XYZ file of C-alpha atoms in Angstrom:
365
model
C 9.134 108.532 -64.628
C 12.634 106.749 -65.602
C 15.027 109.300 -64.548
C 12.901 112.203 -63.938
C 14.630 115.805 -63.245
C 13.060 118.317 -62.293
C 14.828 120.587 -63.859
C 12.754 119.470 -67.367
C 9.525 121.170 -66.131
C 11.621 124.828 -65.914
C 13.079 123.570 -69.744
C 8.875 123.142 -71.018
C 8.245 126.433 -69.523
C 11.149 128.236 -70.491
C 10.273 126.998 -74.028
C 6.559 127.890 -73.584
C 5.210 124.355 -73.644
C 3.156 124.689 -70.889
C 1.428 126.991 -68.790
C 1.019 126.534 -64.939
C -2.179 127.805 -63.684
C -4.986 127.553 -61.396
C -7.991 125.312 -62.627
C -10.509 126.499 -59.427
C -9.588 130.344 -59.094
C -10.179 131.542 -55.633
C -13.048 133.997 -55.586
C -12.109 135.980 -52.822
C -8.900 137.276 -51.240
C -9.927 135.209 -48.204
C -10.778 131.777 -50.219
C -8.824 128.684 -49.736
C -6.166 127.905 -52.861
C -6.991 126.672 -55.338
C -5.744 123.470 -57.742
C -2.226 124.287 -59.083
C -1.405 122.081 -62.490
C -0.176 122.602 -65.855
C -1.238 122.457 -69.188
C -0.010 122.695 -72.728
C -0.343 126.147 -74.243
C -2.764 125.382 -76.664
C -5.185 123.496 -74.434
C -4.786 125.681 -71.148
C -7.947 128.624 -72.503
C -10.019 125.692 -72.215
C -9.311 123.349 -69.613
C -9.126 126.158 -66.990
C -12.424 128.262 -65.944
C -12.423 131.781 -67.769
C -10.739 133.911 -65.132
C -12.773 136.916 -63.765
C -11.110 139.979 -62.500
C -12.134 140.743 -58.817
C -13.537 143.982 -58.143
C -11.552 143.625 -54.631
C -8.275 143.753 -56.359
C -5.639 146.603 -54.801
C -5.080 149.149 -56.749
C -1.330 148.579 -56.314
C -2.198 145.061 -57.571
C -4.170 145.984 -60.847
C -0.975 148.349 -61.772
C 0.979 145.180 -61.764
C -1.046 143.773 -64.059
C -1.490 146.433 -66.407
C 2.124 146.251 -66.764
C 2.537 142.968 -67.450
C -0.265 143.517 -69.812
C 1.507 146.104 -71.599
C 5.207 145.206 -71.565
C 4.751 141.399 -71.819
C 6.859 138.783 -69.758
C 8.651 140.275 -67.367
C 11.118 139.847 -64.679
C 9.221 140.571 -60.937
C 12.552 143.112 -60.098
C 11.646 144.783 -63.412
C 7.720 144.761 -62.306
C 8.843 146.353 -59.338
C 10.648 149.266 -61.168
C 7.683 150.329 -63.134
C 5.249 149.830 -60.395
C 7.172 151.785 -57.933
C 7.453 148.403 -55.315
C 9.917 146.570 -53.920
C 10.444 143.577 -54.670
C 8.239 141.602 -51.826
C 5.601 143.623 -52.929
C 5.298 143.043 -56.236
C 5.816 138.985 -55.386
C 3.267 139.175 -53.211
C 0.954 141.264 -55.860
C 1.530 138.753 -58.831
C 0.724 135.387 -56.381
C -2.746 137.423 -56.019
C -3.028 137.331 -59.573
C -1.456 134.027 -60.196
C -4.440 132.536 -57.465
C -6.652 134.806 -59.303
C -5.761 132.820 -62.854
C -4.664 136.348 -64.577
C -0.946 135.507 -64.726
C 1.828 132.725 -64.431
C 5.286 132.399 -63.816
C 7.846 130.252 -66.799
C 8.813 127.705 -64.507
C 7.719 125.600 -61.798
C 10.612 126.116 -59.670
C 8.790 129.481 -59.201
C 5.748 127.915 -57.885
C 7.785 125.570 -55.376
C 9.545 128.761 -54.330
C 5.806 130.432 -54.023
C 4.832 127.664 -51.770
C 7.967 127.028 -49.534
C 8.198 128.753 -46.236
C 9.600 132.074 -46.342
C 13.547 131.645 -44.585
C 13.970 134.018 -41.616
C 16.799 136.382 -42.289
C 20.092 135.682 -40.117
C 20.552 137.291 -37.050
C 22.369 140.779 -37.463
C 21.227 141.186 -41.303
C 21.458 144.744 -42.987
C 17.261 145.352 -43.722
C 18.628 148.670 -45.566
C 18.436 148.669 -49.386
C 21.637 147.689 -51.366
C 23.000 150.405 -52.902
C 23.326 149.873 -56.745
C 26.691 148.860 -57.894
C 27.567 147.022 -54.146
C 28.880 144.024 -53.799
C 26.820 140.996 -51.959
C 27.517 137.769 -51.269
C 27.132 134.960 -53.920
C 23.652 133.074 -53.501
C 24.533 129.656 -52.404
C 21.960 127.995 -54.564
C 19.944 130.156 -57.729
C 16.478 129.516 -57.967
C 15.625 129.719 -61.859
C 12.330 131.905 -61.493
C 12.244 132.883 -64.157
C 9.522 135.211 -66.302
C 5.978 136.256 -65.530
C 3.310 136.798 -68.119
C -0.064 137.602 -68.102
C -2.407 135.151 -69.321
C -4.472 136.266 -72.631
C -8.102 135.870 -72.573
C -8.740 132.981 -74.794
C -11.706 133.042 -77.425
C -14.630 131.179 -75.942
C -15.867 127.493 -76.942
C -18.966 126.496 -77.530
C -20.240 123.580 -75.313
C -20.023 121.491 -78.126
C -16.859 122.263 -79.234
C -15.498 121.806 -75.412
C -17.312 118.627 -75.260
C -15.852 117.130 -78.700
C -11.908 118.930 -77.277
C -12.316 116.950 -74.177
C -13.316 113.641 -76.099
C -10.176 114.524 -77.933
C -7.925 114.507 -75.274
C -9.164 111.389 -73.175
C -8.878 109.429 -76.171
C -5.378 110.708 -76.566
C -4.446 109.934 -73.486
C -6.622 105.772 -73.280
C -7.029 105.199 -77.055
C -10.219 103.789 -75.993
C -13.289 105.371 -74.243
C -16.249 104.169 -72.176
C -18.307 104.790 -68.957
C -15.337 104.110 -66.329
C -12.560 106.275 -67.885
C -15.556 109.463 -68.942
C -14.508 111.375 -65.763
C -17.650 113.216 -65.181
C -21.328 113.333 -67.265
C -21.095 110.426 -69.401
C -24.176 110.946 -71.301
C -22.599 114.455 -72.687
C -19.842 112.861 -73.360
C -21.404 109.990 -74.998
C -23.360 112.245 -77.643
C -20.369 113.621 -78.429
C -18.534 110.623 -79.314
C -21.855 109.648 -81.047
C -21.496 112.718 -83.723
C -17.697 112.340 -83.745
C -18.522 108.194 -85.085
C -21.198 109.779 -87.438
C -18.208 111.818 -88.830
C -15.735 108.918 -88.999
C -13.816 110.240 -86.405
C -13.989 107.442 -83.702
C -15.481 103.613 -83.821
C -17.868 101.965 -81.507
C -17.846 98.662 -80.667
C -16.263 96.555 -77.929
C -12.756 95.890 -77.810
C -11.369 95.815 -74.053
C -12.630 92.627 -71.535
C -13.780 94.530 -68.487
C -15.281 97.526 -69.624
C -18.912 98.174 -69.443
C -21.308 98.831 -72.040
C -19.868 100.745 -75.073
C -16.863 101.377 -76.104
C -15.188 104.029 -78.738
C -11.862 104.157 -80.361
C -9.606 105.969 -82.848
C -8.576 103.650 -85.881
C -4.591 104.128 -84.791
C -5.603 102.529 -81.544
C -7.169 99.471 -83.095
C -4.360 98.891 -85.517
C -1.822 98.827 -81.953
C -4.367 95.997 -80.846
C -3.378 93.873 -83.601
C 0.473 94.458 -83.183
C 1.798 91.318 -81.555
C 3.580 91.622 -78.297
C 7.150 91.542 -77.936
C 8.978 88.435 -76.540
C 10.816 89.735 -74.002
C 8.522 92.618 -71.905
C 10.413 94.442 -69.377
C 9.010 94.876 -65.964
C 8.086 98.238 -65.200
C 7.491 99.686 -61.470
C 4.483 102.188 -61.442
C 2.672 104.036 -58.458
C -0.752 102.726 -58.276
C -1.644 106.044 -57.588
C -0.079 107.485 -60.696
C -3.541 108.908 -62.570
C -2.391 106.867 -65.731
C -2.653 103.742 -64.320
C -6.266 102.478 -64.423
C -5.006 99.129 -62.529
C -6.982 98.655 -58.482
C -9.354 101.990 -60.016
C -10.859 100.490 -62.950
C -9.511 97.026 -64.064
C -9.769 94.681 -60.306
C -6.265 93.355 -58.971
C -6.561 89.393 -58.639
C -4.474 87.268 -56.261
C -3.109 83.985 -57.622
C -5.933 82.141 -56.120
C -8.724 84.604 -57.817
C -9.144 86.543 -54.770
C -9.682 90.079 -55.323
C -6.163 91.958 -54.497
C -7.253 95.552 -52.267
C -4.815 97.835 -52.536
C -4.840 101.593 -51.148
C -4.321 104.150 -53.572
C -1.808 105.907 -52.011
C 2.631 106.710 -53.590
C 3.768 104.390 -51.012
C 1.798 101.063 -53.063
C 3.447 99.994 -55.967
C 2.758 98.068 -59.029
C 5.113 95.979 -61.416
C 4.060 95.006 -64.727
C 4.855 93.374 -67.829
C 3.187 93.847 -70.931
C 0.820 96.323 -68.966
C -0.527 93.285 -66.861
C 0.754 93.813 -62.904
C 2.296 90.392 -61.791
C 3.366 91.842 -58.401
C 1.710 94.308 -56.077
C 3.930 96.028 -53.530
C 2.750 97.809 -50.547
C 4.483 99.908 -48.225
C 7.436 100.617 -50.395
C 8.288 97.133 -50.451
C 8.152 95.794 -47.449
C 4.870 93.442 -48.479
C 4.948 91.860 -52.179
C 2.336 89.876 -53.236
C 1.984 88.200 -56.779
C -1.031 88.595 -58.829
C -3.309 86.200 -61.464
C -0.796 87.138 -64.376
C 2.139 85.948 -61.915
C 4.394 83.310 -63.710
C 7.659 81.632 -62.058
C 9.543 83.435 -65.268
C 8.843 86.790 -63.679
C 10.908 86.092 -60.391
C 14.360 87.655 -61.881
C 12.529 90.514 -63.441
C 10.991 91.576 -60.238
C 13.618 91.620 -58.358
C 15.409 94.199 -60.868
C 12.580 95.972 -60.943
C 12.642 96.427 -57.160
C 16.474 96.935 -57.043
C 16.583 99.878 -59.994
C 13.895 102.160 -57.292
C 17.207 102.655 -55.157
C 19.790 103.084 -58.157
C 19.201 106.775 -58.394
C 21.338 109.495 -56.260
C 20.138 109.903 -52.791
C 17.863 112.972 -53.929
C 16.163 111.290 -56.492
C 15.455 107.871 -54.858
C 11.759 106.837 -53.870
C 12.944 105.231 -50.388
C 16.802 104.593 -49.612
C 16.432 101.272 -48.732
C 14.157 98.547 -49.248
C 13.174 96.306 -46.634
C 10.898 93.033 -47.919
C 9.284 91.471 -44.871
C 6.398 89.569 -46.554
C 5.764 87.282 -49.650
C 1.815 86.499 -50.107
C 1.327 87.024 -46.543
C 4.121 84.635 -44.857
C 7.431 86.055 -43.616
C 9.563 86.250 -46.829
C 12.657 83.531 -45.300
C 9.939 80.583 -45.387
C 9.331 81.371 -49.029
C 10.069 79.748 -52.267
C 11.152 83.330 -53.439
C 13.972 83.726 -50.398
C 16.838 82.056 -52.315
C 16.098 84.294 -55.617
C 16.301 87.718 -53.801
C 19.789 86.546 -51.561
C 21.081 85.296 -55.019
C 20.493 88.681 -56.247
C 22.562 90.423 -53.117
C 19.695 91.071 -51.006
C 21.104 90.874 -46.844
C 19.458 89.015 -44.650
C 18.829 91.252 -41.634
C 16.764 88.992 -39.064
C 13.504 88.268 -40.472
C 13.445 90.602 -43.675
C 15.676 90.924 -46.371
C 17.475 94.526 -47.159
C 18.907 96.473 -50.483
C 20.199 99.588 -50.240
C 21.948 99.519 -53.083
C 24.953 97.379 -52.449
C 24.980 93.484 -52.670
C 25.233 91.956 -49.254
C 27.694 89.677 -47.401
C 27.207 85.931 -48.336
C 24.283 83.709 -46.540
C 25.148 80.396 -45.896
């Protein structure tokens, strides 16, 4: 995402956007994790599997909850008040119930803190309780943990009423629906859409090259079909592997000579678009770019910013500090028509590659 932060997950959970949760609770104590992901508060009761209290739960554990239960969100050093714990105790009691999907935490710096490795405690530290009102040291960096809340038993859906939610949101988030985008039983989810076209909900028809068979809509979507596009596109950099982009999964990647493009699915392969057709693919965060069918000697300039704005960030947020381009369409990059653009644009030659880190380069002559 352009400019992403971190810090704007905490903000939707502070606010009570969303709700992190497990959507494959662990059955047993002894189970491997579950899937940790988030989900807007009014959709999490039914995207998630109804949680089922274990019977194995600690006594010491099921206190915690009540608590929670009874006093609402809560802060885990006030948990540990009421419960009669300390403080490990009752962190270690609410992950049980967090894996169990009974509770959650506000923010998801609380789940990276869950999941980071616990810091050993420096040699010759006090392990005696802090006396209230004594002074302590300043924490060099606060975590924002935040709240914890248990999670409210939602009222139960029908399977036709989860079936017509979940035709909801998929055609929220591709405007149009059909076999490759279904994401499990398509015939379900086909009867749904079905009774949701008898209802003048959605329309069938066909209306995107490349899709098979059938194909259903909302009426907003078609109307954005018939908006013409804009002069001048920008060229956007995407992860192929971001689940959004349907590019290499669904819709083939095409070389300039019509040979099929592979491309592994993994955050180190890169796409750049324009208009939402990729012109360039780039694998291994840069280092190989090769241009596609909708490639056009117009897109050259844009590329290159494209490529150059993935190291603009701060050091923290950058994908890779420096981008090394070895290849163009499979020959080394200097015996390329493209070499003269990228050095124009401050790229350094550095042997047989070309390098940005940032900074324009010294001169080639």
């Amino acid at each position: 995402m352009e400019d992403y932060q971190r810090e704007w997950l905490d903000r939707l959970g502070l606010a009570g956007e969303i709700v992190w949760t497990v959507f494959e609770p662990r059955e047993t104590a002894a189970a491997r994790p579950g899937r940790v992901g988030l989900a807007l508060r009014e959709n999490a009761g039914w995207l998630r599997p109804a949680p089922t209290p274990r019977a194995e739960l600690d006594p010491r554990v099921k206190n915690v909850l009540l608590h929670l239960q009874l006093r609402g969100a809560s802060f885990a050093q006030d948990l540990a008040k009421v419960a009669g714990l300390d403080t490990a105790a009752t962190l270690s009691a609410l992950w049980e119930l967090f894996w169990a999907g009974l509770v959650t935490p506000d923010t998801f710096s609380a789940i990276a803190a869950g999941v980071a490795a616990p810091r050993a405690a420096p040699p010759g530290a006090s392990r005696r309780r802090p006396r209230r009102g004594a002074r302590r040291a300043p924490l060099a960096r606060l975590p924002v943990i935040g709240r914890w809340s248990a999670l409210a038993e939602e009222e139960g859906l029908s399977p036709e009423e989860r079936e017509e939610a979940r035709a909801h949101l998929l055609l929220a988030r591709h405007g149009v629906l059909s076999r490759e985008l279904a994401q499990g039983d398509w015939s379900t989810l086909r009867h749904t859409l079905l009774r949701m076209e008898y209802g003048g909900e959605v329309v069938r028809g066909y209306f995107v090259e490349g899709l098979s068979g059938e194909q259903y809509a909302l009426e907003d979507t078609l109307r954005e079909f018939e908006t013409p596009a804009r002069r001048a596109e920008p060229h956007v950099l995407v992860t192929i592997a971001d689940p959004a982009n349907l590019w290499g999964r669904v819709f083939t990647l095409t070389r300039r000579d019509g040979q099929r493009a592979p491309a592994a699915r993994i955050p180190t392969t890169w796409l750049i678009t324009r208009a939402g057709r990729p012109v360039l693919l780039v694998e291994g965060q840069g280092r190989s770019l090769t241009p596609l069918a909708g490639w056009e000697a117009v897109d050259l300039p844009g590329v290159i910013r494209a490529l150059q704005a993935v190291v603009e960030p701060p050091l923290p947020l950058r994908r890779v500090r420096r981008l090394d381009v070895e290849e163009w369409e499979g020959r080394p990059i200097r015996e390329s028509e493209a070499f003269d653009a990228f050095v124009a644009a401050g790229f350094s030659v550095d042997g047989p590659r070309l390098s940005w880190d940032g900074h324009p380069g010294p001169r080639w002559r």
